[in-house]
Amino acid sequence: MTTKPETKFGNEIRKNISAFWQPFTITATAGVPDLYGIKNGVSIWLELKCINKNSINISPLQISWNYNHFQQNGKNYYIVRDTRSKVIKLYNGDKGRELKEQGFKCPSIMTFDYPYRWLDLEHELFI
């Protein structure tokens, strides 16, 4: 069985960012993000996406869950990796509609080129 790119991406995040992580690969509640993390009392949710073109496939349930969580001051993000260039972009959880419409060209809060500076990403996620 082939491992999905998002699963590999999540494993890489879990390996390189020191936190307690809980993946959600199969869930009864549609729209719940792929990865939950907590460090020093700060908890976050990550919706993982891997792309090889500009478009980002985000379901209406993912957009809704992330938007509503973010509107209640929750810390949640879309984290998208272009598998061709290896660039990672980080977006706030309320940007699902924009990501669906604009794809990887949508302005991000942070961009990471390979090789990644994992500590910078960790700091941004858990501040």
mmCIF file of C-alpha atoms in Angstrom:
data_model
loop_
_atom_site.group_PDB
_atom_site.id
_atom_site.type_symbol
_atom_site.label_atom_id
_atom_site.label_comp_id
_atom_site.label_asym_id
_atom_site.label_seq_id
_atom_site.Cartn_x
_atom_site.Cartn_y
_atom_site.Cartn_z
ATOM 1 C CA MET A 1 0.000 0.000 0.000
ATOM 2 C CA THR A 2 1.321 3.416 -0.974
ATOM 3 C CA THR A 3 1.660 6.096 1.687
ATOM 4 C CA LYS A 4 -0.112 9.340 0.815
ATOM 5 C CA PRO A 5 2.116 12.425 0.405
ATOM 6 C CA GLU A 6 0.215 14.174 3.227
ATOM 7 C CA THR A 7 0.976 11.262 5.580
ATOM 8 C CA LYS A 8 4.686 11.468 4.735
ATOM 9 C CA PHE A 9 4.565 15.246 5.203
ATOM 10 C CA GLY A 10 2.894 14.834 8.602
ATOM 11 C CA ASN A 11 5.516 12.293 9.661
ATOM 12 C CA GLU A 12 8.254 14.741 8.662
ATOM 13 C CA ILE A 13 6.657 17.511 10.729
ATOM 14 C CA ARG A 14 6.292 15.181 13.729
ATOM 15 C CA LYS A 15 9.942 14.131 13.431
ATOM 16 C CA ASN A 16 11.350 17.663 13.169
ATOM 17 C CA ILE A 17 9.129 19.752 15.438
ATOM 18 C CA SER A 18 9.280 18.910 19.130
ATOM 19 C CA ALA A 19 5.708 18.677 20.451
ATOM 20 C CA PHE A 20 3.081 16.105 21.354
ATOM 21 C CA TRP A 21 1.451 15.167 18.040
ATOM 22 C CA GLN A 22 -1.703 13.205 17.290
ATOM 23 C CA PRO A 23 -2.482 12.421 13.655
ATOM 24 C CA PHE A 24 -6.090 12.118 12.504
ATOM 25 C CA THR A 25 -5.900 9.964 9.396
ATOM 26 C CA ILE A 26 -9.338 8.388 9.768
ATOM 27 C CA THR A 27 -12.025 10.341 11.554
ATOM 28 C CA ALA A 28 -15.772 10.093 11.973
ATOM 29 C CA THR A 29 -16.092 13.872 11.727
ATOM 30 C CA ALA A 30 -15.471 15.139 8.210
ATOM 31 C CA GLY A 31 -13.423 18.306 7.918
ATOM 32 C CA VAL A 32 -11.285 17.788 11.042
ATOM 33 C CA PRO A 33 -7.629 18.619 10.227
ATOM 34 C CA ASP A 34 -4.950 15.974 9.772
ATOM 35 C CA LEU A 35 -2.691 16.725 12.712
ATOM 36 C CA TYR A 36 -3.158 18.013 16.271
ATOM 37 C CA GLY A 37 -0.169 19.287 18.251
ATOM 38 C CA ILE A 38 0.435 20.769 21.688
ATOM 39 C CA LYS A 39 3.568 22.265 23.219
ATOM 40 C CA ASN A 40 3.904 24.286 26.430
ATOM 41 C CA GLY A 41 0.130 24.613 26.700
ATOM 42 C CA VAL A 42 -0.335 25.911 23.153
ATOM 43 C CA SER A 43 -2.444 23.611 20.989
ATOM 44 C CA ILE A 44 -2.740 23.761 17.208
ATOM 45 C CA TRP A 45 -4.411 21.947 14.325
ATOM 46 C CA LEU A 46 -2.755 21.478 10.925
ATOM 47 C CA GLU A 47 -4.515 20.742 7.660
ATOM 48 C CA LEU A 48 -1.794 19.167 5.498
ATOM 49 C CA LYS A 49 -1.778 19.525 1.730
ATOM 50 C CA CYS A 50 0.751 18.382 -0.857
ATOM 51 C CA ILE A 51 0.457 19.679 -4.391
ATOM 52 C CA ASN A 52 2.337 19.379 -7.680
ATOM 53 C CA LYS A 53 0.501 22.169 -9.518
ATOM 54 C CA ASN A 54 -0.957 25.475 -8.334
ATOM 55 C CA SER A 55 -4.378 24.148 -7.305
ATOM 56 C CA ILE A 56 -5.070 23.006 -3.740
ATOM 57 C CA ASN A 57 -7.857 20.487 -3.174
ATOM 58 C CA ILE A 58 -9.788 21.605 -0.086
ATOM 59 C CA SER A 59 -13.252 20.284 0.661
ATOM 60 C CA PRO A 60 -16.124 22.535 1.783
ATOM 61 C CA LEU A 61 -16.145 20.669 5.131
ATOM 62 C CA GLN A 62 -12.423 21.403 5.639
ATOM 63 C CA ILE A 63 -12.983 25.067 4.801
ATOM 64 C CA SER A 64 -15.909 25.255 7.222
ATOM 65 C CA TRP A 65 -14.202 23.456 10.138
ATOM 66 C CA ASN A 66 -11.021 25.510 9.856
ATOM 67 C CA TYR A 67 -12.830 28.825 9.379
ATOM 68 C CA ASN A 68 -15.153 28.296 12.353
ATOM 69 C CA HIS A 69 -12.328 27.107 14.626
ATOM 70 C CA PHE A 70 -10.192 30.103 13.656
ATOM 71 C CA GLN A 71 -13.097 32.511 14.267
ATOM 72 C CA GLN A 72 -13.278 31.241 17.874
ATOM 73 C CA ASN A 73 -9.595 32.189 18.364
ATOM 74 C CA GLY A 74 -8.393 28.638 17.817
ATOM 75 C CA LYS A 75 -4.903 28.130 16.422
ATOM 76 C CA ASN A 76 -5.205 26.247 13.183
ATOM 77 C CA TYR A 77 -3.352 26.384 9.923
ATOM 78 C CA TYR A 78 -3.192 25.072 6.407
ATOM 79 C CA ILE A 79 0.349 23.932 5.671
ATOM 80 C CA VAL A 80 0.985 23.254 1.993
ATOM 81 C CA ARG A 81 4.043 21.730 0.344
ATOM 82 C CA ASP A 82 4.743 21.905 -3.370
ATOM 83 C CA THR A 83 6.251 18.498 -4.109
ATOM 84 C CA ARG A 84 8.149 19.832 -7.148
ATOM 85 C CA SER A 85 9.942 22.818 -5.580
ATOM 86 C CA LYS A 86 9.697 21.509 -1.975
ATOM 87 C CA VAL A 87 8.515 24.984 -0.895
ATOM 88 C CA ILE A 88 6.251 24.966 2.180
ATOM 89 C CA LYS A 89 3.716 27.725 2.768
ATOM 90 C CA LEU A 90 1.826 28.350 6.001
ATOM 91 C CA TYR A 91 -1.648 29.910 6.009
ATOM 92 C CA ASN A 92 -4.032 30.854 8.804
ATOM 93 C CA GLY A 93 -7.071 28.634 9.241
ATOM 94 C CA ASP A 94 -9.472 31.220 7.865
ATOM 95 C CA LYS A 95 -7.877 31.168 4.388
ATOM 96 C CA GLY A 96 -9.528 28.024 2.992
ATOM 97 C CA ARG A 97 -11.719 29.818 0.449
ATOM 98 C CA GLU A 98 -8.798 31.880 -0.812
ATOM 99 C CA LEU A 99 -6.621 28.774 -1.089
ATOM 100 C CA LYS A 100 -9.336 26.938 -3.020
ATOM 101 C CA GLU A 101 -9.672 29.895 -5.433
ATOM 102 C CA GLN A 102 -6.054 31.098 -5.754
ATOM 103 C CA GLY A 103 -4.111 27.929 -5.017
ATOM 104 C CA PHE A 104 -0.431 28.093 -4.085
ATOM 105 C CA LYS A 105 -0.278 31.689 -5.378
ATOM 106 C CA CYS A 106 -2.352 32.806 -2.371
ATOM 107 C CA PRO A 107 -0.249 35.022 -0.049
ATOM 108 C CA SER A 108 0.991 33.053 2.976
ATOM 109 C CA ILE A 109 2.013 34.119 6.477
ATOM 110 C CA MET A 110 5.340 32.287 6.043
ATOM 111 C CA THR A 111 7.229 30.542 3.249
ATOM 112 C CA PHE A 112 9.960 27.957 3.782
ATOM 113 C CA ASP A 113 12.443 26.871 1.148
ATOM 114 C CA TYR A 114 14.301 23.569 1.279
ATOM 115 C CA PRO A 115 16.308 22.800 3.397
ATOM 116 C CA TYR A 116 13.703 23.819 5.960
ATOM 117 C CA ARG A 117 14.377 25.833 9.078
ATOM 118 C CA TRP A 118 12.184 23.680 11.315
ATOM 119 C CA LEU A 119 12.823 25.803 14.402
ATOM 120 C CA ASP A 120 11.401 28.868 12.638
ATOM 121 C CA LEU A 121 8.280 26.923 11.725
ATOM 122 C CA GLU A 122 7.999 25.521 15.258
ATOM 123 C CA HIS A 123 8.235 29.025 16.725
ATOM 124 C CA GLU A 124 5.564 30.368 14.378
ATOM 125 C CA LEU A 125 3.169 27.513 15.138
ATOM 126 C CA PHE A 126 3.512 27.511 18.921
ATOM 127 C CA ILE A 127 3.828 31.221 19.826
#
